[in-house]
Amino acid sequence: MGKRDYSLLGADAKRAVETGLAAAEWYHTDIPRAQMKALMQRADQPAIRDTILLYGCMIAFAGIGIALWPSWWSAPFWLAYGVLYGSASDSRWHECGHGTAFKTRTYNDWVYQIASFMIVRNPHAWRWSHARHHTDTIIVGRDPEIALMRPPDLARMIANFLGLIDAWNGWGRMLYNAAGRIHPEEADYIPETEYPKVIRVARIWVAIYAATIALAIAIGSILPLMVIGLPRLYGAWHHVMTGVLQHGGLADNVVDHRLNSRTVYMNPISRFIYWNMNYHVEHHMFPMVPYHQLPALHDRIKHDLPAPNRSIAEAFAEMWPALKRQLRYEDYFLRRDLPPTAKPYREDFHDGALGAAE
Amino acid sequence: MTDWIDACGTDEIDEEDVIRFDHDGRTFAIYHGPGGDFFCTDGLCTHEQVHLSEGLVMDYEIECPKHNATFDYRSGAALRAPACVNLTTYPVKIEDGRVLIAI
């Protein structure tokens, strides 16, 4: 494959549609219907517990941070608050966007709106973007959510640990939408009927940020921005650290999530922040399974999946050399071996992509 | 005169569940509601071509397994994005323990 064109309006996008790679049928591990139904069952209790814990901790950390401000003793509390604001919001946006976190739809919608604001992703635009990500996962020219393109922009990735690219792009897009405009790439995946919702939310957000900035100016302190806005930057590192592992260094243009997604065992704190999205192959294969059931799903299908990475550090140790190699040879990717109990990859489906792996 | 097609037995679908039924090159979803009643809709989600029979039935709603679009399978109404277009529904009747649909 030659130089990749990640534009949703470019040559690779057209090719993916013409070759049937777009909206293709993906591989699924066989699970009896009764077991699948049990895994898909919704519940409010786990997400209510986690949400009370999350927002309770945020209020406590921010309260202590404000009380100790401007002393450096407040710094650890801001760092903790920031991770919950700038990283846990990513997973809440994600799970509530799927509608699987809570059983009650309005609970999903409330948390989705709050999380979307914190992570600076327009809740209407990104709902459609993420639907496309699931239809065409890491299909070049089709998937609007490819975090690490090839060759990988490592400077961008590192900058994003402080939200320096994505958050600014989010705020830029907010202003663009608030001006009553929909970007041409957004128009590729958002139905026209949704445009007014995209624009309305952007305008509400602009009003919230304007009020926060006005308060900061009025009191002559950045303290209001430490609570709203800036934690998207100083707390972004955790969601970027876990997010780049989802697909980084793995195959593109394939229709088997075992080839393009990564499951990583993580510590309990990261799993709380990330809401179990470390089981990422499982999530992509069965997006209807709620986050609290993903460990059970993993146990049920792990015989059919590549061995998970044992830790975040191990996953980075695997991914980083692959990314560096992609700088010189962008067709390179990590091919993950399957256990003998797994159904083999369909080599005939993935001729072009699989030829480049080692 | 309505053509009734024998789709399945009433005991072939658990309560609050769905099965796929293919007929004459078309695909349908047959639902067993929580009240013991039965319903039929087109088998594919109106958002993308995904079989609803692999989705989750909750009360009188079916959720698509791919993108979590939700429909009321009694009326076909699209309830949750990314579905914006309603499902087509079809009449159902029960005779001698069989689910018959008019398509």
CSV table of C-alpha atoms in Angstrom, one decimal:
chain,number,residue,atom,x,y,z
A,1,MET,CA,0.0,0.0,0.0
A,2,GLY,CA,1.3,3.5,-0.8
A,3,LYS,CA,1.0,6.7,1.1
A,4,ARG,CA,-2.2,6.6,3.2
A,5,ASP,CA,-4.8,9.3,2.7
A,6,TYR,CA,-6.8,9.7,6.0
A,7,SER,CA,-9.2,12.3,4.6
A,8,LEU,CA,-12.8,11.2,4.8
A,9,LEU,CA,-13.2,12.8,1.4
A,10,GLY,CA,-10.0,11.4,-0.2
A,11,ALA,CA,-8.8,8.6,-2.5
A,12,ASP,CA,-8.6,5.9,0.2
A,13,ALA,CA,-12.2,6.7,1.3
A,14,LYS,CA,-13.4,6.1,-2.2
A,15,ARG,CA,-11.4,2.9,-2.5
A,16,ALA,CA,-12.7,1.5,0.7
A,17,VAL,CA,-16.3,2.0,-0.5
A,18,GLU,CA,-15.5,0.5,-3.9
A,19,THR,CA,-13.7,-2.6,-2.6
A,20,GLY,CA,-16.4,-3.3,0.1
A,21,LEU,CA,-14.0,-2.6,2.9
A,22,ALA,CA,-16.4,0.0,4.2
A,23,ALA,CA,-19.4,-1.3,6.1
A,24,ALA,CA,-18.0,-4.8,5.8
A,25,GLU,CA,-19.1,-7.8,7.9
A,26,TRP,CA,-16.6,-8.3,10.7
A,27,TYR,CA,-15.4,-11.4,12.5
A,28,HIS,CA,-17.2,-12.4,15.7
A,29,THR,CA,-16.3,-15.1,18.1
A,30,ASP,CA,-19.3,-17.5,18.4
A,31,ILE,CA,-21.2,-17.2,21.6
A,32,PRO,CA,-24.5,-19.0,22.3
A,33,ARG,CA,-27.5,-16.5,22.2
A,34,ALA,CA,-28.4,-17.2,25.9
A,35,GLN,CA,-24.9,-16.4,27.1
A,36,MET,CA,-24.8,-13.3,24.9
A,37,LYS,CA,-28.1,-12.1,26.2
A,38,ALA,CA,-26.8,-12.5,29.8
A,39,LEU,CA,-23.7,-10.5,28.9
A,40,MET,CA,-25.7,-7.7,27.3
A,41,GLN,CA,-28.0,-7.2,30.2
A,42,ARG,CA,-28.1,-3.6,31.4
A,43,ALA,CA,-28.0,-2.5,35.0
A,44,ASP,CA,-28.0,1.0,36.7
A,45,GLN,CA,-26.3,0.0,39.9
A,46,PRO,CA,-22.6,-0.3,38.8
A,47,ALA,CA,-22.6,2.9,36.9
A,48,ILE,CA,-24.5,4.8,39.6
A,49,ARG,CA,-21.9,3.6,42.1
A,50,ASP,CA,-19.1,4.6,39.8
A,51,THR,CA,-20.6,8.0,38.9
A,52,ILE,CA,-21.2,8.9,42.6
A,53,LEU,CA,-17.6,8.0,43.3
A,54,LEU,CA,-16.3,9.9,40.3
A,55,TYR,CA,-18.2,13.1,40.8
A,56,GLY,CA,-17.8,12.9,44.6
A,57,CYS,CA,-14.0,12.6,44.2
A,58,MET,CA,-14.0,15.5,41.7
A,59,ILE,CA,-15.9,17.8,44.1
A,60,ALA,CA,-13.6,16.8,47.0
A,61,PHE,CA,-10.4,17.3,45.1
A,62,ALA,CA,-11.5,20.5,43.5
A,63,GLY,CA,-12.7,21.8,46.9
A,64,ILE,CA,-9.4,21.1,48.6
A,65,GLY,CA,-7.6,22.5,45.6
A,66,ILE,CA,-9.6,25.8,45.9
A,67,ALA,CA,-9.1,25.9,49.7
A,68,LEU,CA,-5.3,25.5,49.3
A,69,TRP,CA,-5.0,27.8,46.3
A,70,PRO,CA,-2.5,29.4,45.4
A,71,SER,CA,-0.2,27.3,47.5
A,72,TRP,CA,1.8,24.5,45.8
A,73,TRP,CA,0.1,22.2,48.3
A,74,SER,CA,-2.9,22.4,46.1
A,75,ALA,CA,-1.0,20.8,43.2
A,76,PRO,CA,-1.6,17.1,44.0
A,77,PHE,CA,-5.3,17.8,44.3
A,78,TRP,CA,-5.5,19.6,41.0
A,79,LEU,CA,-3.6,16.7,39.4
A,80,ALA,CA,-6.1,14.2,40.8
A,81,TYR,CA,-9.0,16.4,39.8
A,82,GLY,CA,-7.6,16.9,36.4
A,83,VAL,CA,-7.3,13.2,35.6
A,84,LEU,CA,-10.9,12.7,36.5
A,85,TYR,CA,-12.0,15.7,34.5
A,86,GLY,CA,-9.6,15.3,31.5
A,87,SER,CA,-9.4,11.5,31.3
A,88,ALA,CA,-12.3,9.8,33.1
A,89,SER,CA,-14.6,12.0,31.0
A,90,ASP,CA,-13.3,10.2,27.9
A,91,SER,CA,-14.5,6.8,29.0
A,92,ARG,CA,-17.8,8.2,30.4
A,93,TRP,CA,-18.4,10.0,27.0
A,94,HIS,CA,-17.6,6.7,25.3
A,95,GLU,CA,-19.7,4.3,27.4
A,96,CYS,CA,-22.7,6.6,27.8
A,97,GLY,CA,-22.5,7.4,24.1
A,98,HIS,CA,-23.0,3.7,23.4
A,99,GLY,CA,-25.9,3.8,25.8
A,100,THR,CA,-24.6,0.8,27.7
A,101,ALA,CA,-23.3,2.3,31.0
A,102,PHE,CA,-26.7,2.7,32.6
A,103,LYS,CA,-29.9,0.8,32.1
A,104,THR,CA,-31.9,4.0,32.3
A,105,ARG,CA,-31.5,6.0,29.1
A,106,THR,CA,-31.8,9.4,30.7
A,107,TYR,CA,-28.9,8.6,33.1
A,108,ASN,CA,-26.8,7.7,30.0
A,109,ASP,CA,-27.8,11.0,28.4
A,110,TRP,CA,-27.0,13.2,31.4
A,111,VAL,CA,-23.6,11.7,32.0
A,112,TYR,CA,-22.9,11.8,28.2
A,113,GLN,CA,-23.6,15.5,28.0
A,114,ILE,CA,-21.4,16.3,31.0
A,115,ALA,CA,-18.6,14.1,29.9
A,116,SER,CA,-18.8,15.5,26.3
A,117,PHE,CA,-18.4,19.0,27.7
A,118,MET,CA,-15.4,18.1,29.8
A,119,ILE,CA,-13.6,16.2,27.0
A,120,VAL,CA,-14.6,18.9,24.5
A,121,ARG,CA,-16.3,16.6,22.0
A,122,ASN,CA,-19.6,17.9,20.6
A,123,PRO,CA,-22.1,15.2,21.9
A,124,HIS,CA,-24.1,15.1,18.7
A,125,ALA,CA,-21.2,15.3,16.2
A,126,TRP,CA,-19.1,12.7,18.1
A,127,ARG,CA,-22.0,10.3,18.4
A,128,TRP,CA,-21.9,9.9,14.7
A,129,SER,CA,-18.2,9.9,14.5
A,130,HIS,CA,-18.0,7.1,16.9
A,131,ALA,CA,-20.7,5.1,15.1
A,132,ARG,CA,-18.5,5.3,12.0
A,133,HIS,CA,-15.5,4.2,14.1
A,134,HIS,CA,-17.3,1.1,15.0
A,135,THR,CA,-18.5,0.4,11.4
A,136,ASP,CA,-15.1,1.0,9.8
A,137,THR,CA,-12.6,0.5,12.6
A,138,ILE,CA,-9.2,1.7,11.5
A,139,ILE,CA,-10.2,1.6,7.8
A,140,VAL,CA,-8.1,4.4,6.2
A,141,GLY,CA,-10.3,7.2,4.8
A,142,ARG,CA,-13.4,5.9,6.6
A,143,ASP,CA,-12.7,6.0,10.3
A,144,PRO,CA,-12.6,9.5,11.7
A,145,GLU,CA,-11.2,8.5,15.1
A,146,ILE,CA,-7.8,7.0,14.1
A,147,ALA,CA,-5.5,8.4,16.8
A,148,LEU,CA,-2.2,7.1,15.4
A,149,MET,CA,-2.1,7.4,11.6
A,150,ARG,CA,0.8,6.1,9.5
A,151,PRO,CA,3.5,7.2,9.6
A,152,PRO,CA,2.7,8.1,13.2
A,153,ASP,CA,3.0,11.7,14.3
A,154,LEU,CA,4.8,11.0,17.6
A,155,ALA,CA,5.2,14.7,18.4
A,156,ARG,CA,1.5,15.1,18.2
A,157,MET,CA,0.9,12.0,20.4
A,158,ILE,CA,3.3,13.4,23.0
A,159,ALA,CA,1.7,16.8,22.8
A,160,ASN,CA,-1.7,15.3,23.4
A,161,PHE,CA,-0.6,14.0,26.7
A,162,LEU,CA,-1.2,17.6,27.7
A,163,GLY,CA,-4.2,18.0,25.4
A,164,LEU,CA,-2.2,20.4,23.3
A,165,ILE,CA,-3.6,19.3,19.9
A,166,ASP,CA,-6.9,17.5,20.5
A,167,ALA,CA,-8.3,19.9,23.1
A,168,TRP,CA,-7.4,23.0,21.1
A,169,ASN,CA,-8.9,21.3,18.0
A,170,GLY,CA,-12.0,20.6,20.1
A,171,TRP,CA,-12.3,24.3,21.2
A,172,GLY,CA,-11.6,25.4,17.6
A,173,ARG,CA,-14.4,23.2,16.3
A,174,MET,CA,-16.7,24.4,19.1
A,175,LEU,CA,-16.3,28.0,17.9
A,176,TYR,CA,-16.7,26.9,14.2
A,177,ASN,CA,-19.9,25.1,15.0
A,178,ALA,CA,-21.1,27.9,17.3
A,179,ALA,CA,-20.8,30.2,14.2
A,180,GLY,CA,-23.5,28.0,12.6
A,181,ARG,CA,-21.2,26.0,10.4
A,182,ILE,CA,-20.7,22.2,10.0
A,183,HIS,CA,-17.2,21.2,8.8
A,184,PRO,CA,-17.3,19.3,5.4
A,185,GLU,CA,-15.7,16.2,7.1
A,186,GLU,CA,-18.4,16.2,9.7
A,187,ALA,CA,-21.0,16.4,7.0
A,188,ASP,CA,-19.7,13.1,5.7
A,189,TYR,CA,-21.0,11.2,8.8
A,190,ILE,CA,-23.6,13.5,10.5
A,191,PRO,CA,-27.1,13.5,9.0
A,192,GLU,CA,-28.4,17.0,8.1
A,193,THR,CA,-31.2,16.6,10.7
A,194,GLU,CA,-28.6,16.7,13.5
A,195,TYR,CA,-26.9,19.9,12.4
A,196,PRO,CA,-29.1,22.2,14.6
A,197,LYS,CA,-28.3,20.1,17.7
A,198,VAL,CA,-24.5,20.3,17.0
A,199,ILE,CA,-24.7,24.1,16.6
A,200,ARG,CA,-26.9,24.6,19.7
A,201,VAL,CA,-24.6,22.6,22.0
A,202,ALA,CA,-21.6,24.5,20.7
A,203,ARG,CA,-23.3,27.8,21.5
A,204,ILE,CA,-24.1,26.6,25.1
A,205,TRP,CA,-20.5,25.6,25.6
A,206,VAL,CA,-19.2,28.9,24.3
A,207,ALA,CA,-21.5,30.7,26.9
A,208,ILE,CA,-20.2,28.5,29.7
A,209,TYR,CA,-16.5,29.2,28.8
A,210,ALA,CA,-17.3,32.9,28.4
A,211,ALA,CA,-18.8,33.0,31.8
A,212,THR,CA,-15.8,31.1,33.3
A,213,ILE,CA,-13.3,33.4,31.6
A,214,ALA,CA,-15.3,36.5,32.7
A,215,LEU,CA,-15.2,35.3,36.3
A,216,ALA,CA,-11.5,34.7,36.1
A,217,ILE,CA,-11.0,38.2,34.8
A,218,ALA,CA,-13.3,39.7,37.4
A,219,ILE,CA,-11.5,38.0,40.3
A,220,GLY,CA,-8.0,38.4,38.7
A,221,SER,CA,-7.2,34.7,39.1
A,222,ILE,CA,-7.1,31.6,36.8
A,223,LEU,CA,-8.8,29.6,39.6
A,224,PRO,CA,-12.1,29.3,37.7
A,225,LEU,CA,-10.2,27.9,34.7
A,226,MET,CA,-8.5,25.4,37.0
A,227,VAL,CA,-12.0,24.0,37.6
A,228,ILE,CA,-13.4,24.4,34.1
A,229,GLY,CA,-11.4,24.1,30.9
A,230,LEU,CA,-7.7,23.7,31.9
A,231,PRO,CA,-8.1,20.3,33.5
A,232,ARG,CA,-8.8,19.1,29.9
A,233,LEU,CA,-5.1,19.9,29.4
A,234,TYR,CA,-3.4,19.0,32.6
A,235,GLY,CA,-5.5,15.9,33.2
A,236,ALA,CA,-5.4,14.5,29.6
A,237,TRP,CA,-2.4,12.3,30.0
A,238,HIS,CA,-4.2,9.2,31.3
A,239,HIS,CA,-6.8,8.9,28.5
A,240,VAL,CA,-4.1,9.5,25.9
A,241,MET,CA,-1.9,6.9,27.5
A,242,THR,CA,-4.7,4.3,27.5
A,243,GLY,CA,-6.2,5.5,24.2
A,244,VAL,CA,-3.2,5.1,22.0
A,245,LEU,CA,-2.9,1.5,23.1
A,246,GLN,CA,-6.4,0.7,21.7
A,247,HIS,CA,-5.2,0.3,18.1
A,248,GLY,CA,-1.6,1.7,18.0
A,249,GLY,CA,0.9,-0.3,15.9
A,250,LEU,CA,-1.7,-2.8,14.9
A,251,ALA,CA,-3.2,-3.6,11.4
A,252,ASP,CA,-5.3,-1.2,9.4
A,253,ASN,CA,-7.8,-2.0,6.6
A,254,VAL,CA,-8.8,-5.4,8.1
A,255,VAL,CA,-12.2,-6.7,9.2
A,256,ASP,CA,-11.2,-8.7,12.2
A,257,HIS,CA,-10.8,-6.7,15.5
A,258,ARG,CA,-8.3,-9.3,16.7
A,259,LEU,CA,-5.9,-7.8,14.2
A,260,ASN,CA,-6.5,-4.1,14.8
A,261,SER,CA,-7.4,-3.8,18.5
A,262,ARG,CA,-5.5,-4.5,21.7
A,263,THR,CA,-6.6,-5.8,25.1
A,264,VAL,CA,-4.4,-4.8,28.0
A,265,TYR,CA,-4.7,-5.9,31.6
A,266,MET,CA,-4.6,-2.8,33.8
A,267,ASN,CA,-4.4,-1.8,37.4
A,268,PRO,CA,-7.8,-1.1,39.2
A,269,ILE,CA,-7.4,2.7,39.3
A,270,SER,CA,-6.7,2.8,35.5
A,271,ARG,CA,-9.7,0.5,34.9
A,272,PHE,CA,-11.9,2.8,37.0
A,273,ILE,CA,-10.7,5.9,35.0
A,274,TYR,CA,-11.0,4.0,31.7
A,275,TRP,CA,-14.2,2.1,32.6
A,276,ASN,CA,-12.8,-1.3,31.5
A,277,MET,CA,-12.1,-0.2,27.9
A,278,ASN,CA,-8.8,-2.0,28.3
A,279,TYR,CA,-10.8,-4.9,27.1
A,280,HIS,CA,-10.8,-3.3,23.7
A,281,VAL,CA,-11.0,-6.3,21.3
A,282,GLU,CA,-14.0,-7.5,23.3
A,283,HIS,CA,-15.6,-4.0,23.2
A,284,HIS,CA,-15.2,-3.7,19.4
A,285,MET,CA,-16.4,-7.2,18.7
A,286,PHE,CA,-19.5,-6.8,20.9
A,287,PRO,CA,-20.2,-3.1,21.5
A,288,MET,CA,-23.5,-3.8,23.3
A,289,VAL,CA,-21.9,-5.4,26.3
A,290,PRO,CA,-21.7,-2.9,29.1
A,291,TYR,CA,-18.3,-2.0,30.6
A,292,HIS,CA,-19.0,-3.8,33.8
A,293,GLN,CA,-19.6,-7.1,31.9
A,294,LEU,CA,-16.4,-6.8,29.8
A,295,PRO,CA,-14.2,-8.9,32.2
A,296,ALA,CA,-16.8,-11.7,32.0
A,297,LEU,CA,-16.9,-11.4,28.2
A,298,HIS,CA,-13.1,-11.5,28.1
A,299,ASP,CA,-13.2,-14.7,30.2
A,300,ARG,CA,-15.7,-16.2,27.8
A,301,ILE,CA,-13.9,-15.5,24.5
A,302,LYS,CA,-10.2,-15.2,25.4
A,303,HIS,CA,-9.6,-18.7,23.9
A,304,ASP,CA,-10.3,-17.0,20.5
A,305,LEU,CA,-8.2,-13.8,21.0
A,306,PRO,CA,-4.5,-13.0,20.9
A,307,ALA,CA,-3.0,-13.0,24.4
A,308,PRO,CA,-3.6,-9.7,26.1
A,309,ASN,CA,-0.7,-7.4,27.2
A,310,ARG,CA,-0.1,-8.0,30.9
A,311,SER,CA,0.3,-4.3,31.8
A,312,ILE,CA,0.3,-0.8,30.4
A,313,ALA,CA,4.1,-0.8,30.4
A,314,GLU,CA,4.3,-4.1,28.6
A,315,ALA,CA,1.8,-2.8,25.9
A,316,PHE,CA,3.9,0.4,25.4
A,317,ALA,CA,7.1,-1.7,25.2
A,318,GLU,CA,5.4,-3.7,22.4
A,319,MET,CA,3.8,-0.7,20.6
A,320,TRP,CA,6.6,1.9,20.7
A,321,PRO,CA,9.2,0.0,18.6
A,322,ALA,CA,6.4,-0.7,16.0
A,323,LEU,CA,5.5,3.0,15.8
A,324,LYS,CA,9.2,3.9,15.4
A,325,ARG,CA,9.5,1.4,12.6
A,326,GLN,CA,6.3,2.8,10.9
A,327,LEU,CA,8.1,6.1,10.7
A,328,ARG,CA,10.4,4.6,8.1
A,329,TYR,CA,8.1,1.9,6.7
A,330,GLU,CA,4.5,2.8,7.1
A,331,ASP,CA,3.1,-0.6,6.0
A,332,TYR,CA,4.7,-2.3,9.0
A,333,PHE,CA,2.4,-3.4,11.8
A,334,LEU,CA,2.3,-5.9,14.7
A,335,ARG,CA,0.6,-9.1,13.8
A,336,ARG,CA,-0.7,-10.7,16.9
A,337,ASP,CA,-0.5,-14.4,17.2
A,338,LEU,CA,-3.6,-16.4,18.0
A,339,PRO,CA,-3.7,-19.3,20.5
A,340,PRO,CA,-4.2,-22.8,19.0
A,341,THR,CA,-7.8,-22.7,20.3
A,342,ALA,CA,-8.7,-19.7,18.2
A,343,LYS,CA,-10.3,-19.6,14.8
A,344,PRO,CA,-7.6,-18.5,12.4
A,345,TYR,CA,-7.5,-15.1,10.6
A,346,ARG,CA,-9.2,-15.1,7.2
A,347,GLU,CA,-6.0,-14.5,5.2
A,348,ASP,CA,-8.0,-14.2,2.0
A,349,PHE,CA,-9.8,-11.2,3.5
A,350,HIS,CA,-6.6,-9.4,4.5
A,351,ASP,CA,-4.1,-10.1,1.7
A,352,GLY,CA,-3.0,-6.5,1.3
A,353,ALA,CA,-2.7,-5.7,5.0
A,354,LEU,CA,-1.3,-8.9,6.4
A,355,GLY,CA,1.6,-9.1,3.9
A,356,ALA,CA,3.4,-6.3,5.7
A,357,ALA,CA,3.5,-7.8,9.1
A,358,GLU,CA,6.4,-9.7,10.6
B,1,MET,CA,-56.5,-11.2,0.6
B,2,THR,CA,-53.6,-11.2,3.1
B,3,ASP,CA,-50.9,-13.8,2.6
B,4,TRP,CA,-49.9,-15.1,6.0
B,5,ILE,CA,-46.5,-16.7,6.2
B,6,ASP,CA,-45.6,-19.3,8.9
B,7,ALA,CA,-42.5,-17.8,10.5
B,8,CYS,CA,-41.9,-19.9,13.6
B,9,GLY,CA,-43.4,-21.6,16.7
B,10,THR,CA,-44.4,-19.4,19.6
B,11,ASP,CA,-42.1,-21.6,21.8
B,12,GLU,CA,-39.1,-20.9,19.6
B,13,ILE,CA,-38.6,-17.4,21.0
B,14,ASP,CA,-38.0,-16.7,24.6
B,15,GLU,CA,-40.0,-13.9,26.2
B,16,GLU,CA,-38.2,-10.5,25.6
B,17,ASP,CA,-36.2,-11.9,22.8
B,18,VAL,CA,-36.0,-11.9,19.0
B,19,ILE,CA,-35.1,-14.3,16.2
B,20,ARG,CA,-34.3,-13.8,12.6
B,21,PHE,CA,-36.6,-15.1,9.9
B,22,ASP,CA,-35.6,-15.1,6.2
B,23,HIS,CA,-38.2,-15.5,3.5
B,24,ASP,CA,-38.2,-15.0,-0.2
B,25,GLY,CA,-34.9,-13.1,-0.2
B,26,ARG,CA,-35.9,-10.8,2.6
B,27,THR,CA,-35.0,-10.8,6.3
B,28,PHE,CA,-37.3,-10.1,9.2
B,29,ALA,CA,-37.1,-10.0,13.0
B,30,ILE,CA,-39.8,-11.7,15.0
B,31,TYR,CA,-40.1,-10.5,18.6
B,32,HIS,CA,-41.7,-12.1,21.7
B,33,GLY,CA,-42.7,-9.2,24.0
B,34,PRO,CA,-42.8,-9.2,27.7
B,35,GLY,CA,-46.6,-9.5,27.7
B,36,GLY,CA,-46.5,-12.7,25.8
B,37,ASP,CA,-47.3,-10.9,22.5
B,38,PHE,CA,-45.5,-11.2,19.2
B,39,PHE,CA,-44.4,-8.6,16.7
B,40,CYS,CA,-42.5,-8.5,13.3
B,41,THR,CA,-40.3,-5.8,11.8
B,42,ASP,CA,-37.8,-5.6,9.0
B,43,GLY,CA,-34.7,-7.6,10.0
B,44,LEU,CA,-32.1,-5.0,9.4
B,45,CYS,CA,-31.4,-1.8,11.3
B,46,THR,CA,-32.3,1.3,9.3
B,47,HIS,CA,-29.0,2.9,10.2
B,48,GLU,CA,-26.7,0.3,8.6
B,49,GLN,CA,-27.3,-3.2,7.3
B,50,VAL,CA,-27.0,-5.0,10.7
B,51,HIS,CA,-29.3,-7.9,11.7
B,52,LEU,CA,-31.4,-6.8,14.7
B,53,SER,CA,-31.9,-10.5,15.7
B,54,GLU,CA,-28.4,-10.3,17.3
B,55,GLY,CA,-29.5,-7.3,19.4
B,56,LEU,CA,-30.9,-6.8,22.8
B,57,VAL,CA,-34.6,-6.8,23.6
B,58,MET,CA,-35.6,-4.7,26.6
B,59,ASP,CA,-39.3,-4.4,27.3
B,60,TYR,CA,-40.7,-3.3,23.9
B,61,GLU,CA,-37.5,-2.0,22.5
B,62,ILE,CA,-34.8,-3.6,20.3
B,63,GLU,CA,-31.3,-2.3,20.4
B,64,CYS,CA,-29.1,-2.8,17.4
B,65,PRO,CA,-25.9,-4.9,18.2
B,66,LYS,CA,-23.6,-2.7,16.2
B,67,HIS,CA,-24.3,1.0,17.1
B,68,ASN,CA,-26.9,0.7,19.8
B,69,ALA,CA,-29.6,2.3,17.8
B,70,THR,CA,-33.0,1.6,19.5
B,71,PHE,CA,-36.5,1.1,18.1
B,72,ASP,CA,-39.9,0.4,19.5
B,73,TYR,CA,-40.6,-2.8,17.7
B,74,ARG,CA,-44.4,-2.4,18.2
B,75,SER,CA,-44.5,0.7,16.1
B,76,GLY,CA,-41.1,0.6,14.4
B,77,ALA,CA,-40.3,4.1,15.8
B,78,ALA,CA,-36.6,5.0,15.9
B,79,LEU,CA,-35.9,6.0,19.5
B,80,ARG,CA,-32.2,6.6,19.7
B,81,ALA,CA,-29.5,7.7,17.3
B,82,PRO,CA,-27.8,6.7,15.1
B,83,ALA,CA,-31.2,5.4,13.8
B,84,CYS,CA,-33.2,8.2,12.3
B,85,VAL,CA,-35.5,6.2,10.1
B,86,ASN,CA,-38.3,4.0,11.5
B,87,LEU,CA,-38.5,0.3,11.0
B,88,THR,CA,-41.2,-1.2,8.9
B,89,THR,CA,-43.6,-3.4,10.9
B,90,TYR,CA,-45.8,-6.2,9.7
B,91,PRO,CA,-49.0,-7.7,11.1
B,92,VAL,CA,-48.7,-10.8,13.2
B,93,LYS,CA,-51.2,-13.4,14.3
B,94,ILE,CA,-50.9,-16.6,16.3
B,95,GLU,CA,-52.6,-19.8,15.2
B,96,ASP,CA,-52.1,-23.2,16.7
B,97,GLY,CA,-48.9,-22.2,18.5
B,98,ARG,CA,-47.4,-20.8,15.3
B,99,VAL,CA,-46.4,-17.2,14.6
B,100,LEU,CA,-47.8,-16.0,11.2
B,101,ILE,CA,-46.7,-12.8,9.6
B,102,ALA,CA,-48.2,-10.8,6.7
B,103,ILE,CA,-45.6,-9.4,4.5
